[in-house]
Coordinates of C-alpha atoms in Angstrom, one line a residue:
M155 CA -0.1 15.5 19.2
L156 CA -2.1 17.1 16.8
R157 CA -0.7 20.3 17.9
Y158 CA 2.6 19.0 17.3
L159 CA 1.9 18.0 13.8
N160 CA 0.5 21.6 13.3
Q161 CA 3.5 23.3 14.6
S162 CA 5.8 20.9 12.7
S163 CA 4.1 21.4 9.6
R164 CA 4.7 25.2 10.0
G165 CA 8.3 24.5 10.0
R166 CA 10.8 23.6 7.5
A167 CA 12.5 20.8 9.2
A168 CA 9.3 18.3 8.9
W169 CA 9.0 18.9 5.1
L170 CA 12.8 18.4 4.5
L171 CA 12.6 15.2 6.7
L172 CA 10.1 13.9 4.3
A173 CA 11.6 14.8 1.2
L174 CA 14.9 13.3 2.4
T175 CA 13.3 9.8 3.2
A176 CA 11.6 9.8 -0.3
L177 CA 14.9 10.5 -1.7
A178 CA 16.5 7.8 0.4
L179 CA 14.3 5.2 -0.7
E180 CA 15.1 6.5 -4.7
L181 CA 18.4 6.2 -3.9
V182 CA 17.8 2.4 -2.5
A183 CA 15.9 1.4 -5.5
L184 CA 18.5 2.7 -7.7
W185 CA 20.8 0.6 -5.8
F186 CA 18.7 -2.3 -6.3
Q187 CA 18.7 -1.8 -9.9
H188 CA 22.1 -1.0 -10.6
V189 CA 24.1 -2.6 -7.9
M190 CA 22.0 -5.9 -7.0
G191 CA 21.0 -5.9 -10.6
L192 CA 17.4 -6.2 -10.0
K193 CA 15.3 -5.1 -13.4
P194 CA 12.2 -2.8 -12.2
C195 CA 9.2 -3.5 -13.9
V196 CA 6.4 -1.0 -15.0
M197 CA 4.9 -1.2 -11.7
C198 CA 8.0 -0.5 -10.0
I199 CA 8.7 2.4 -12.1
Y200 CA 5.1 4.0 -11.7
E201 CA 5.4 3.5 -7.6
R202 CA 9.0 5.4 -8.2
C203 CA 7.2 8.3 -9.6
A204 CA 4.4 8.2 -6.5
L205 CA 7.6 8.4 -4.4
F206 CA 8.9 11.2 -6.6
G207 CA 5.5 13.0 -5.6
V208 CA 6.2 12.6 -2.2
M209 CA 9.7 14.0 -2.4
G210 CA 8.0 16.8 -4.3
A211 CA 5.5 17.5 -1.9
G212 CA 8.3 17.9 0.8
I213 CA 10.4 20.2 -1.3
V214 CA 6.9 22.2 -2.0
G215 CA 6.0 22.3 1.6
A216 CA 9.8 23.3 2.8
I217 CA 9.8 26.2 0.3
A218 CA 7.5 28.5 2.5
P219 CA 5.8 26.2 5.1
K220 CA 4.1 29.1 6.9
T221 CA 2.0 30.3 3.5
P222 CA -0.9 28.7 1.8
L223 CA 1.9 26.8 -0.1
R224 CA 1.6 24.6 2.8
W225 CA -1.6 23.4 1.6
A226 CA -0.4 22.5 -1.7
G227 CA 2.4 20.3 -0.4
L228 CA -0.1 18.5 1.8
L229 CA -2.4 17.8 -1.0
I230 CA 0.5 16.7 -3.3
W231 CA 1.9 14.4 -0.2
I232 CA -1.6 12.6 0.2
Y233 CA -2.4 12.4 -3.6
S234 CA 1.2 10.5 -4.2
A235 CA 0.7 8.3 -1.0
W236 CA -2.7 7.3 -2.2
E237 CA -1.4 6.6 -5.6
G238 CA 1.5 4.9 -4.5
L239 CA -0.3 2.7 -2.1
R240 CA -2.8 2.2 -4.9
L241 CA -0.2 1.2 -7.4
S242 CA 1.7 -1.3 -4.9
Y243 CA -1.2 -3.0 -4.0
E244 CA -2.1 -3.7 -7.6
H245 CA 1.5 -4.7 -8.1
T246 CA 1.2 -7.0 -5.0
M247 CA -1.9 -8.5 -6.4
I248 CA -0.2 -9.4 -9.6
Q249 CA 2.4 -11.2 -7.9
L250 CA 0.6 -13.0 -5.2
H251 CA -2.2 -14.1 -7.9
P252 CA -0.2 -14.5 -11.3
N253 CA -2.5 -14.6 -14.2
P254 CA -2.0 -14.6 -17.9
F255 CA -4.5 -12.6 -18.6
T256 CA -3.7 -9.7 -16.0
T257 CA -0.2 -8.7 -16.7
C258 CA 1.7 -5.1 -16.4
D259 CA 2.6 -3.3 -19.6
F260 CA 5.8 -3.9 -21.5
A261 CA 7.0 -0.1 -21.2
A262 CA 5.7 2.7 -19.0
R263 CA 3.2 5.1 -20.6
F264 CA 4.5 8.6 -19.7
P265 CA 2.7 11.7 -21.5
A266 CA 4.3 13.1 -24.5
W267 CA 4.9 16.7 -22.5
L268 CA 7.1 14.3 -19.7
P269 CA 8.9 11.8 -21.5
L270 CA 10.5 10.7 -18.4
D271 CA 11.7 7.3 -19.9
K272 CA 13.5 9.3 -22.6
W273 CA 15.0 12.0 -20.5
L274 CA 16.4 9.3 -17.8
P275 CA 16.3 5.8 -19.0
S276 CA 18.6 4.5 -16.5
V277 CA 15.9 5.4 -13.7
F278 CA 12.4 5.3 -15.6
V279 CA 12.7 2.5 -18.3
A280 CA 11.4 -0.8 -17.2
S281 CA 12.8 -4.1 -17.9
G282 CA 11.6 -6.6 -15.3
D283 CA 8.4 -8.8 -15.2
C284 CA 5.6 -7.4 -12.9
A285 CA 4.8 -10.9 -11.2
E286 CA 8.6 -11.9 -10.4
R287 CA 9.4 -11.9 -6.8
G288 CA 13.2 -11.0 -7.2
W289 CA 13.6 -10.0 -3.7
S290 CA 12.3 -10.3 -0.3
F291 CA 12.8 -9.1 3.3
L292 CA 11.0 -10.6 6.5
T293 CA 9.0 -12.4 4.0
L294 CA 7.3 -9.6 2.1
S295 CA 8.1 -8.6 -1.5
M296 CA 9.3 -5.3 -2.4
P297 CA 5.4 -3.9 -3.8
Q298 CA 4.6 -5.4 -0.1
W299 CA 7.2 -3.2 1.6
M300 CA 6.4 -0.2 -0.8
M301 CA 2.3 -0.8 0.6
V302 CA 3.8 -0.5 3.9
I303 CA 6.0 2.5 3.0
F304 CA 2.8 4.4 1.4
A305 CA 0.5 3.6 3.9
A306 CA 2.7 5.2 6.6
Y307 CA 3.1 8.4 4.4
L308 CA -0.7 8.5 3.8
I309 CA -1.4 8.2 7.6
V310 CA 0.9 11.0 8.5
A311 CA -0.3 13.0 5.8
L312 CA -3.9 12.8 6.9
L313 CA -3.0 13.5 10.3
A314 CA -1.1 16.5 9.7
L315 CA -4.1 17.6 7.3
I316 CA -6.6 16.9 10.2
A317 CA -4.0 18.9 12.7
Q318 CA -4.0 22.2 10.5
P319 CA -6.9 23.5 12.7
F320 CA -5.2 23.1 16.1
K321 CA -3.4 25.8 16.8
P322 CA -0.4 25.3 19.2
K323 CA -0.8 26.6 22.6
R324 CA 0.7 29.7 23.6
R325 CA 3.3 29.2 26.5
E326 CA 4.0 32.0 28.7
L327 CA 7.0 32.5 30.6
F328 CA 5.1 33.6 34.0
S329 CA 1.4 32.4 34.2
R330 CA -0.9 34.3 36.1

């Protein structure tokens, strides 16, 4: 399996699949927001940013998968998945244990050099309450599902990182 992951990480298809899964999840989030009318909270917006990081890692890795740029893609992937897992866990704890002293911010705080809420307000402006459970599927709320998704991304990323020293076997047509 590790040899397969190593071989896959050296091709564009796996990296593009990573980017496409993150893009699909972003589109689902926008559908929840704009079609179903669910208002994203600040934690949701931060989780979206982590998902955009996973998508960016897929794009970086797909640019030149046989070069050291693959390592940058792996690091971005691991960092984004870890941050997404951390944020979705924190969001889940806010929902499961509501406390008037532990709340999320009213607006997302982006750096001055990257004001995403000003550039794309329909994607990055928060208007919901972090403690509100507006949607659930199979008894899990949205941040709980995001924990599952980010954990899966992180596990696959760590396995891909561990697989890097395992070179694929050369298969010869006629063995001696």
